XYZ file of C-alpha atoms in Angstrom:
618
model
C -23.856 -2.609 23.332
C -20.037 -1.585 23.568
C -17.915 -4.276 23.500
C -16.942 -4.308 26.790
C -20.375 -4.606 27.987
C -20.955 -7.880 25.846
C -17.555 -8.854 26.937
C -18.950 -8.487 30.067
C -22.140 -9.843 29.382
C -20.569 -13.230 27.858
C -18.548 -13.710 30.191
C -21.590 -13.426 32.757
C -24.021 -15.839 31.633
C -20.428 -18.046 30.922
C -19.996 -18.455 35.300
C -23.598 -17.907 36.214
C -25.185 -20.832 33.725
C -24.880 -24.714 34.452
C -21.618 -26.113 33.456
C -21.438 -27.837 30.392
C -21.687 -31.001 29.877
C -18.282 -32.567 27.709
C -17.951 -36.019 27.529
C -14.413 -35.914 25.235
C -16.953 -35.648 21.536
C -18.296 -33.009 22.876
C -15.334 -31.237 23.206
C -13.760 -32.353 20.643
C -16.529 -30.533 18.768
C -16.726 -27.783 20.517
C -12.838 -27.531 19.563
C -13.498 -28.177 16.005
C -16.161 -25.686 15.317
C -13.791 -22.532 16.784
C -11.436 -23.904 14.395
C -13.704 -24.111 11.240
C -14.530 -20.351 12.267
C -11.306 -18.988 12.517
C -10.525 -21.096 9.194
C -13.741 -19.580 7.001
C -12.375 -16.150 8.215
C -9.264 -16.465 6.998
C -9.236 -18.615 3.201
C -5.316 -17.136 3.652
C -4.259 -18.889 6.741
C -6.528 -22.494 4.983
C -4.513 -22.430 2.158
C -0.998 -21.728 4.400
C -2.139 -24.593 6.494
C -2.832 -27.852 3.520
C -6.705 -27.993 4.511
C -9.094 -29.109 2.665
C -12.788 -27.191 1.908
C -13.872 -30.512 4.384
C -13.040 -28.245 7.233
C -12.384 -24.476 5.409
C -15.063 -24.431 3.459
C -16.500 -24.716 0.133
C -14.553 -22.455 -2.544
C -12.030 -20.560 -0.097
C -8.838 -21.386 -2.402
C -10.499 -19.221 -4.699
C -10.603 -16.564 -2.100
C -8.286 -13.769 0.752
C -9.158 -12.937 3.580
C -11.691 -10.101 4.108
C -9.237 -7.241 4.965
C -12.681 -5.128 5.645
C -13.067 -3.300 9.059
C -16.639 -4.897 9.658
C -14.421 -8.111 9.130
C -12.073 -6.782 12.138
C -14.883 -6.100 13.959
C -16.414 -9.424 13.504
C -13.257 -10.852 14.169
C -12.925 -8.806 17.404
C -16.658 -10.321 18.950
C -15.861 -14.098 17.897
C -12.608 -13.600 19.899
C -14.575 -12.316 23.077
C -17.820 -14.739 22.534
C -14.478 -18.105 22.315
C -13.346 -17.198 25.434
C -17.028 -17.228 26.504
C -17.857 -20.255 24.926
C -14.879 -22.062 26.932
C -15.311 -20.573 30.226
C -18.485 -21.971 30.453
C -17.295 -25.625 29.989
C -16.541 -27.857 33.545
C -12.640 -28.546 33.189
C -13.035 -31.152 35.447
C -14.807 -33.426 33.422
C -12.509 -33.046 30.187
C -9.787 -36.250 29.677
C -5.914 -35.696 30.069
C -5.845 -34.668 26.962
C -8.580 -32.817 26.283
C -7.247 -30.505 29.749
C -4.208 -29.570 27.621
C -6.242 -27.933 25.371
C -8.319 -26.571 27.035
C -5.362 -24.731 29.410
C -3.484 -23.340 26.405
C -7.060 -21.804 24.497
C -8.039 -20.259 27.762
C -4.884 -18.888 27.544
C -4.594 -17.880 23.957
C -8.984 -16.530 24.500
C -8.208 -14.851 27.187
C -4.694 -12.133 25.931
C -6.658 -12.090 22.459
C -10.002 -11.257 24.182
C -8.411 -8.515 25.994
C -6.489 -7.125 23.377
C -9.957 -7.338 21.045
C -11.275 -4.167 23.353
C -8.723 -1.949 21.109
C -11.177 -0.922 18.049
C -7.674 0.065 16.169
C -5.179 -1.647 13.930
C -5.399 -5.277 13.231
C -6.863 -8.008 14.891
C -5.580 -11.706 14.474
C -7.807 -14.287 16.720
C -4.563 -16.611 16.439
C -1.665 -14.238 16.454
C -2.671 -11.020 18.501
C -2.730 -7.467 17.448
C -1.294 -4.338 16.054
C -1.407 -1.228 16.213
C -1.372 0.123 12.705
C -3.130 -1.231 9.152
C -0.319 -0.082 7.402
C 3.056 -0.514 7.468
C 6.791 -1.019 6.615
C 6.542 -4.431 7.637
C 2.844 -6.955 6.993
C 0.431 -5.191 5.586
C -1.329 -6.803 2.284
C 0.989 -5.171 0.110
C 3.885 -7.517 1.288
C 2.207 -10.206 2.405
C 0.053 -11.144 -0.231
C 3.258 -11.962 -2.662
C 5.063 -13.850 -0.471
C 1.917 -15.903 0.308
C 0.950 -16.323 -3.868
C 4.553 -17.129 -4.660
C 4.984 -19.973 -1.221
C 1.417 -20.901 -0.829
C -0.649 -20.849 -3.768
C 0.396 -23.981 -5.561
C 0.123 -24.282 -9.123
C 0.383 -28.028 -10.224
C -2.253 -28.033 -12.825
C -4.107 -25.287 -15.380
C -6.944 -25.152 -13.061
C -4.707 -24.101 -10.458
C -3.904 -20.949 -12.603
C -7.224 -20.881 -12.884
C -8.316 -20.452 -9.225
C -4.547 -18.391 -8.625
C -5.926 -15.561 -11.330
C -9.319 -15.271 -9.722
C -7.935 -15.173 -6.833
C -5.442 -12.669 -8.083
C -8.501 -10.533 -8.254
C -9.215 -9.983 -4.657
C -5.989 -8.574 -3.814
C -7.028 -4.610 -5.529
C -9.917 -5.436 -3.099
C -7.667 -6.432 -0.105
C -5.400 -3.112 -0.487
C -8.125 -0.876 -0.867
C -9.221 -2.329 2.342
C -6.771 -1.621 4.183
C -6.751 1.970 2.717
C -9.980 2.391 4.068
C -9.326 1.036 7.575
C -5.951 3.065 7.586
C -8.183 6.486 7.252
C -10.967 5.627 9.909
C -8.034 4.610 11.829
C -6.828 8.836 11.542
C -9.918 10.092 12.427
C -9.941 7.827 15.558
C -6.401 9.651 16.354
C -4.460 5.955 15.540
C -1.697 7.470 12.837
C 1.399 5.781 11.897
C 4.661 8.186 12.929
C 5.726 9.698 10.015
C 9.014 7.812 9.786
C 6.723 4.591 9.468
C 4.432 6.682 7.178
C 7.589 7.446 5.522
C 9.334 3.658 4.952
C 6.153 2.977 3.680
C 5.136 4.810 1.398
C 9.179 4.455 -0.194
C 8.253 0.588 -0.142
C 4.647 0.593 -2.125
C 6.181 3.137 -4.167
C 9.022 0.327 -4.740
C 6.339 -1.939 -5.971
C 4.591 0.341 -8.303
C 7.624 1.377 -9.674
C 8.029 -2.447 -11.303
C 7.242 -3.172 -14.551
C 4.092 -5.144 -14.519
C 5.842 -8.450 -16.074
C 8.074 -8.362 -13.568
C 5.919 -7.652 -10.094
C 5.470 -11.245 -7.442
C 2.435 -11.707 -8.835
C 2.837 -12.729 -12.256
C 6.766 -13.831 -12.047
C 5.406 -16.110 -9.692
C 2.795 -17.756 -12.280
C 4.553 -17.700 -14.933
C 7.378 -19.651 -12.866
C 4.867 -22.190 -11.617
C 3.616 -22.546 -15.274
C 7.104 -22.888 -17.255
C 6.722 -26.608 -16.549
C 3.019 -27.496 -17.370
C 3.459 -25.316 -21.052
C 6.775 -27.188 -21.725
C 7.413 -28.357 -25.083
C 7.570 -32.552 -25.278
C 10.939 -34.442 -24.996
C 10.316 -34.507 -28.373
C 9.659 -30.642 -29.289
C 5.653 -31.589 -30.274
C 3.942 -28.380 -28.801
C 1.927 -28.670 -25.718
C -2.100 -27.676 -25.838
C -1.348 -26.495 -22.294
C 0.760 -23.609 -23.723
C -1.870 -21.588 -24.837
C -3.866 -21.728 -21.815
C -1.230 -21.269 -19.648
C -0.414 -17.978 -21.690
C -3.411 -16.755 -21.281
C -3.561 -16.824 -18.055
C -0.518 -14.888 -17.495
C -2.117 -12.262 -19.471
C -4.954 -12.266 -17.613
C -3.031 -11.755 -14.687
C -0.841 -9.074 -16.423
C -3.893 -7.046 -16.737
C -4.758 -7.499 -12.892
C -1.818 -6.674 -11.655
C -1.616 -3.549 -14.438
C -5.255 -2.147 -14.487
C -5.769 -2.716 -10.450
C -3.351 -4.188 -8.518
C -1.000 -1.546 -9.210
C -3.566 0.946 -9.081
C -5.405 -0.066 -5.426
C -1.173 1.280 -4.332
C -1.252 3.570 -5.233
C -4.444 5.059 -3.908
C -2.836 3.376 -1.227
C 0.507 5.489 -1.528
C -1.807 8.846 -1.326
C -3.701 7.968 1.510
C -0.378 8.124 3.354
C 0.031 11.338 2.025
C -3.366 12.801 2.884
C -2.672 11.510 6.767
C 1.210 12.408 7.053
C 0.695 15.866 7.853
C -1.280 14.750 11.142
C 1.324 12.289 11.947
C 4.041 12.885 14.530
C 7.572 11.553 15.529
C 6.994 10.154 18.551
C 7.294 6.243 17.963
C 5.449 4.447 21.423
C 2.261 3.461 21.312
C 0.957 4.978 25.003
C 0.391 8.057 22.467
C -2.160 6.084 21.142
C -6.346 6.019 23.081
C -5.956 4.033 25.880
C -1.805 3.525 24.767
C -1.256 2.165 27.913
C -3.628 -0.357 28.346
C -2.838 -1.550 24.665
C 0.920 -2.050 25.255
C -0.227 -4.132 28.707
C -2.778 -6.297 26.246
C 0.135 -6.763 23.660
C 2.542 -8.031 25.735
C 0.008 -10.399 27.773
C -0.655 -11.955 24.489
C 3.306 -11.903 23.172
C 4.829 -12.862 26.252
C 2.436 -15.290 28.363
C 2.947 -13.705 31.422
C 2.113 -11.354 33.367
C 5.042 -9.227 33.931
C 4.479 -5.407 34.039
C 6.748 -3.014 31.815
C 8.754 -1.760 34.683
C 9.502 -5.387 34.781
C 10.273 -6.581 31.829
C 12.985 -3.141 31.538
C 14.906 -4.429 34.439
C 15.147 -7.649 33.466
C 16.840 -6.896 30.568
C 18.847 -4.276 31.488
C 20.647 -6.951 34.457
C 20.538 -9.087 31.207
C 22.597 -6.490 28.861
C 24.969 -6.472 32.482
C 25.367 -10.523 32.637
C 25.987 -10.694 28.436
C 28.359 -7.349 28.394
C 30.179 -8.764 31.085
C 30.394 -11.999 28.614
C 31.050 -10.426 25.260
C 34.207 -8.478 27.295
C 36.236 -11.312 27.916
C 35.942 -12.486 24.495
C 36.529 -10.213 22.663
C 40.073 -9.269 24.849
C 40.670 -12.918 23.992
C 40.929 -12.047 20.722
C 43.142 -9.986 21.179
C 40.672 -6.210 21.982
C 40.788 -4.741 24.756
C 40.340 -0.683 24.036
C 37.163 0.929 24.479
C 33.377 -0.166 25.156
C 32.021 -3.806 24.062
C 29.615 -2.040 21.567
C 33.302 -0.128 20.099
C 34.301 -2.983 19.683
C 31.656 -4.938 18.546
C 31.282 -2.276 15.491
C 34.998 -2.947 14.705
C 34.282 -6.787 15.072
C 31.438 -5.915 12.671
C 33.137 -3.970 10.217
C 36.276 -6.630 9.842
C 36.057 -7.027 5.818
C 37.954 -10.536 6.818
C 33.863 -11.571 8.108
C 32.253 -9.957 5.485
C 30.846 -11.870 2.213
C 31.710 -10.307 -1.037
C 28.554 -7.636 -1.788
C 27.438 -9.419 -4.973
C 26.321 -12.648 -6.493
C 28.807 -14.188 -5.794
C 29.058 -13.320 -2.614
C 25.604 -13.988 -1.864
C 25.991 -17.865 -3.879
C 28.106 -18.356 -0.955
C 26.409 -17.426 2.415
C 23.509 -19.357 0.993
C 25.858 -22.284 0.019
C 27.356 -22.087 4.354
C 23.242 -22.441 5.409
C 23.141 -25.133 3.418
C 26.014 -26.865 4.596
C 25.316 -25.325 8.589
C 21.745 -26.763 8.375
C 22.962 -29.955 7.331
C 25.375 -30.174 9.602
C 23.018 -29.695 12.660
C 20.223 -32.434 10.658
C 23.309 -34.868 11.528
C 24.065 -34.580 14.752
C 20.475 -33.485 16.465
C 19.328 -37.109 17.194
C 21.796 -36.977 20.036
C 19.455 -34.313 21.425
C 16.341 -35.290 19.799
C 14.026 -38.709 19.913
C 12.273 -36.913 17.214
C 13.194 -35.377 13.818
C 10.653 -33.024 11.534
C 9.906 -35.509 8.757
C 9.455 -32.051 6.559
C 11.602 -31.287 4.319
C 13.541 -27.660 4.989
C 14.798 -24.879 2.364
C 16.480 -21.795 2.597
C 15.527 -19.063 0.260
C 16.386 -15.245 0.193
C 13.556 -12.722 0.961
C 12.055 -11.671 -2.459
C 13.231 -8.217 -3.509
C 10.489 -6.358 -3.113
C 10.879 -6.934 0.533
C 13.285 -6.678 1.121
C 13.863 -3.373 2.447
C 11.024 -3.946 4.988
C 11.350 -7.369 6.732
C 13.697 -8.046 9.236
C 17.010 -10.585 8.134
C 16.211 -13.879 8.291
C 12.542 -15.657 9.476
C 11.339 -18.998 9.563
C 7.524 -19.595 7.058
C 6.057 -23.205 8.272
C 5.233 -25.970 6.338
C 2.163 -26.897 5.591
C -0.194 -29.642 7.313
C -0.195 -31.393 4.432
C 3.433 -31.693 3.324
C 3.045 -30.272 0.220
C 4.893 -27.046 0.923
C 7.978 -26.934 3.302
C 9.402 -25.204 5.978
C 11.481 -22.115 4.367
C 13.993 -20.844 5.999
C 14.549 -16.633 4.662
C 17.175 -14.712 4.208
C 17.191 -11.021 3.318
C 20.438 -10.133 0.944
C 19.131 -7.047 0.769
C 22.565 -5.633 2.357
C 25.358 -8.168 2.881
C 27.099 -6.343 4.905
C 24.121 -7.026 7.574
C 25.060 -10.861 7.767
C 28.768 -11.441 9.062
C 30.528 -14.414 9.013
C 29.881 -13.454 13.187
C 26.009 -13.642 13.091
C 25.113 -16.148 10.537
C 25.685 -19.374 12.303
C 23.795 -18.303 14.939
C 20.919 -16.892 12.794
C 20.674 -20.111 11.060
C 20.613 -21.627 14.448
C 17.469 -20.078 15.682
C 15.637 -19.561 12.524
C 16.254 -22.400 10.980
C 17.846 -25.559 12.772
C 17.134 -26.368 15.635
C 15.121 -23.210 16.279
C 12.135 -23.072 14.565
C 12.358 -25.186 12.448
C 11.777 -28.348 15.012
C 9.391 -26.479 17.309
C 7.074 -25.922 14.642
C 7.292 -28.500 12.054
C 6.869 -31.488 15.081
C 4.133 -29.615 16.253
C 2.539 -29.295 12.687
C 3.335 -33.018 11.963
C 1.276 -34.197 15.711
C -1.542 -35.640 13.280
C -3.518 -36.511 16.373
C -3.456 -33.112 18.253
C -6.353 -31.021 17.105
C -5.971 -28.772 14.174
C -6.949 -25.833 16.008
C -3.316 -26.566 18.568
C -1.294 -26.835 14.926
C -2.182 -24.262 14.187
C -2.091 -21.506 17.370
C 0.895 -19.789 18.418
C 2.541 -19.087 21.470
C 5.326 -15.745 20.007
C 6.915 -16.264 23.580
C 7.292 -20.054 23.377
C 8.292 -19.854 19.930
C 11.016 -17.436 20.193
C 11.567 -18.543 23.251
C 12.402 -22.083 21.719
C 14.772 -20.670 18.930
C 16.718 -17.886 21.814
C 17.093 -22.286 23.637
C 17.754 -23.428 20.516
C 20.623 -20.439 20.112
C 22.346 -21.556 23.965
C 21.929 -25.674 23.078
C 23.861 -25.072 19.908
C 26.524 -23.443 22.565
C 26.587 -25.956 24.766
C 27.029 -28.079 22.554
C 30.075 -27.228 21.733
C 28.685 -25.933 17.675
C 31.053 -22.848 18.342
C 33.918 -24.930 19.388
C 36.443 -24.380 16.350
C 34.478 -20.829 15.396
C 35.096 -17.968 18.603
C 34.012 -15.105 15.609
C 30.779 -17.522 15.968
C 30.344 -17.892 19.317
C 31.202 -14.038 19.996
C 27.958 -13.328 17.297
C 26.562 -16.471 19.266
C 26.846 -13.955 22.503
C 25.660 -10.233 20.611
C 22.422 -12.486 19.979
C 21.831 -13.270 23.592
C 22.998 -9.432 23.946
C 20.645 -8.024 20.931
C 17.381 -10.017 22.539
C 17.821 -9.506 26.508
C 18.538 -5.133 24.204
C 15.132 -6.324 22.931
C 13.782 -5.613 26.838
C 14.919 -2.341 27.185
C 13.764 -0.848 24.146
C 10.428 -2.102 23.653
C 9.499 -0.784 27.117
C 11.600 1.737 26.714
C 9.624 2.974 23.331
C 5.961 2.008 24.011
C 6.111 2.495 28.164
C 9.120 5.047 28.915
C 8.167 7.165 25.326
C 11.559 6.881 24.180
C 12.025 8.034 21.360
C 12.802 5.979 17.889
C 16.603 7.812 18.128
C 16.892 7.125 21.711
C 16.264 3.455 20.994
C 18.716 3.474 18.298
C 21.239 5.125 20.069
C 20.856 2.944 22.803
C 21.267 -0.564 20.095
C 24.081 1.391 18.852
C 25.734 1.414 21.497
C 24.691 -2.047 23.703
C 25.176 -4.212 20.699
C 27.757 -2.362 17.878
C 25.847 -3.368 14.889
C 25.471 -2.113 11.472
C 23.327 0.957 11.057
C 20.605 -0.631 9.524
C 19.977 -3.755 11.406
C 19.380 -1.111 14.027
C 17.446 1.120 12.363
C 15.290 -1.972 11.241
C 14.625 -4.071 13.966
C 13.442 -0.497 16.034
C 11.215 0.223 13.335
C 9.952 -3.254 13.361
C 9.694 -2.793 17.685
C 7.194 0.012 17.037
C 5.142 -0.898 14.812
C 4.776 -4.758 16.911
C 4.383 -3.813 20.393
C 5.535 -6.179 22.897
C 6.571 -8.674 20.705
C 10.168 -8.781 21.357
C 10.136 -8.770 24.821
C 9.033 -12.878 23.702
C 12.502 -14.050 23.020
C 14.217 -13.798 26.448
C 11.426 -13.908 28.139
C 10.680 -17.152 26.349
C 14.105 -18.210 26.873
C 14.607 -17.707 30.046
C 11.531 -19.757 31.346
C 12.149 -22.406 28.908
C 16.136 -22.753 30.898
C 14.833 -22.643 33.996
C 12.141 -25.934 33.441
C 14.838 -27.151 32.029
C 17.428 -26.193 35.465
C 14.168 -27.314 37.557
C 14.090 -30.753 35.908
C 17.517 -31.333 35.951
C 18.184 -30.759 39.705
C 15.189 -32.670 40.233
C 16.290 -35.688 38.069
C 19.780 -35.938 38.746
C 21.231 -38.349 36.927
C 18.487 -39.712 35.653
C 17.683 -36.076 33.874
C 17.167 -37.440 29.907
C 18.135 -34.058 27.284
C 16.223 -36.032 24.965
C 13.262 -36.400 26.965
C 13.440 -33.265 28.461
C 13.128 -31.629 24.861
C 10.616 -34.071 23.832
C 8.597 -32.510 27.129
C 8.651 -29.112 25.312
C 7.995 -29.620 22.423
C 5.651 -32.913 21.893
C 2.264 -30.688 22.058
C 3.395 -27.775 20.356
C 2.838 -24.428 20.494
C 1.715 -23.278 24.646
C 1.249 -20.176 26.681
C 4.054 -20.946 30.046
C 1.709 -21.852 32.131
C 0.324 -25.111 30.198
C 4.537 -25.739 29.485
C 5.062 -25.747 32.779
C 2.268 -28.564 34.083
C 4.136 -30.609 31.264
C 7.348 -30.456 32.099
C 6.391 -31.549 36.039
C 4.326 -34.194 34.346
C 6.949 -35.415 32.160
C 9.718 -35.660 35.313
C 7.226 -37.501 37.194
C 6.986 -39.991 35.211
C 10.716 -40.384 34.356
C 11.192 -40.597 38.485
C 8.554 -43.351 38.967
C 10.373 -45.436 36.513
C 13.900 -44.957 37.568
C 12.243 -46.250 40.635
């Protein structure tokens, strides 16, 4: 039976069968079962979330995710099964809180079940699909070093032994992705030639790193240093010998197993390179147009067509270009297109940080000061602030080449690890004083840290609700947070930063144009680069990195602006209905209090807030 036939059979059973009896405990039990299934398939997610063996299963802290083809098939089949199981439940019997969970899960499970029909690439039951197993952005050779460094805690020698045991799975994880690369190539799914070249370059950088400097080894050594340190009086620490033995084991595993797995992966990429093409979009893949529509649904939680999204982007680009023209003229810059003037401003050394250790330190210091300022002002806009700490760190050097300019890594559920705002310092010409403030508001506060950390701290929500993600909500909130910073006068004494804010908004509008251009309108990589260069005037390195990201992660770039539009529209609808009784802090509570939601569910939550607020004001 094909996956599609199996899906239809399961859904038919769900539709024809008598609705299940679903008292509160029964529904909660079903949600817990789904959570356990998902965590059993992802010990890395369980570790990152900070859950225990009672939830994630015995021994999960010794294992990595299974990345084999069989595991991907298992996850796709489970995604289809979960949708059938959910729709067999009579939603009319659920409590108010359960109904919110049901609504959110229905959107998540339906979108992922649709994406599960495609038998290539990566599939994540909480995060959708991506077409290429190996790429420059998020394959295991990049994600696992970061996982070991930031999420695998070592506070005892036993933790260190678990670290080393888990390290033994790394080579197998990399080899599994190599095997899936080959299998996908036989299906006609081969990354574009320039993505293969970029990935090989990234792998070669890892392969060429001395073993003592490899991320896996260096991270363990750093974590063991305080455990093996001599006593204050100089007395030798009896743990030092064992600690050194574990570091030696990590070096041996890295040298004899992990690096050779990287070498095999690079060789596999070289082997398929002659069969690759320059075509950038997924339209060229098997059922590529349908695949793109499925990823758009996952990433945006809308039913908008690629053409509709493209036109929304074009209109927003025109609007923001006009605003930038006015702002640039006020700065005395009136000659040339907006893109040309932005390019001139970006190249102005007055707005650059020195490309040196001192410049990087100054940049990080400025970011931390800006974060602190927002945290002091945030109670004016929010009733609840995250308890989790926020750390500002640079992207690890080994991942800088393919990583975006910045990203946020959420805190664990148990509070053992903080939220982390990563900044890519590969080239300081890409991080000017023009754009950096808005990046901080997006990635850190009041953007992703507020939205994600607050959701993870809602202990009364089902665990699955705190773990699942909707990109349009998450990225839409972060883009709305940039708008909020502008509305709250954070750029009042910073006209250059305000131009950066408008350019960031312009970028997200342009992404709608470029993502649909690449994957639906058959734009080339060069067309996309040229359009973004002409439109945003940003640096070549930033533009190339962004375009290649859209190529390997179709649809995700559309989540930002479509999400912002929805949240801003909900706010204006609430403001219009409530008039003088509208409260910004209350609106933000309504948007954030239930965690990440699809927009169909979020609209219901905001409408409920408006009704309750209106009733209280009578």
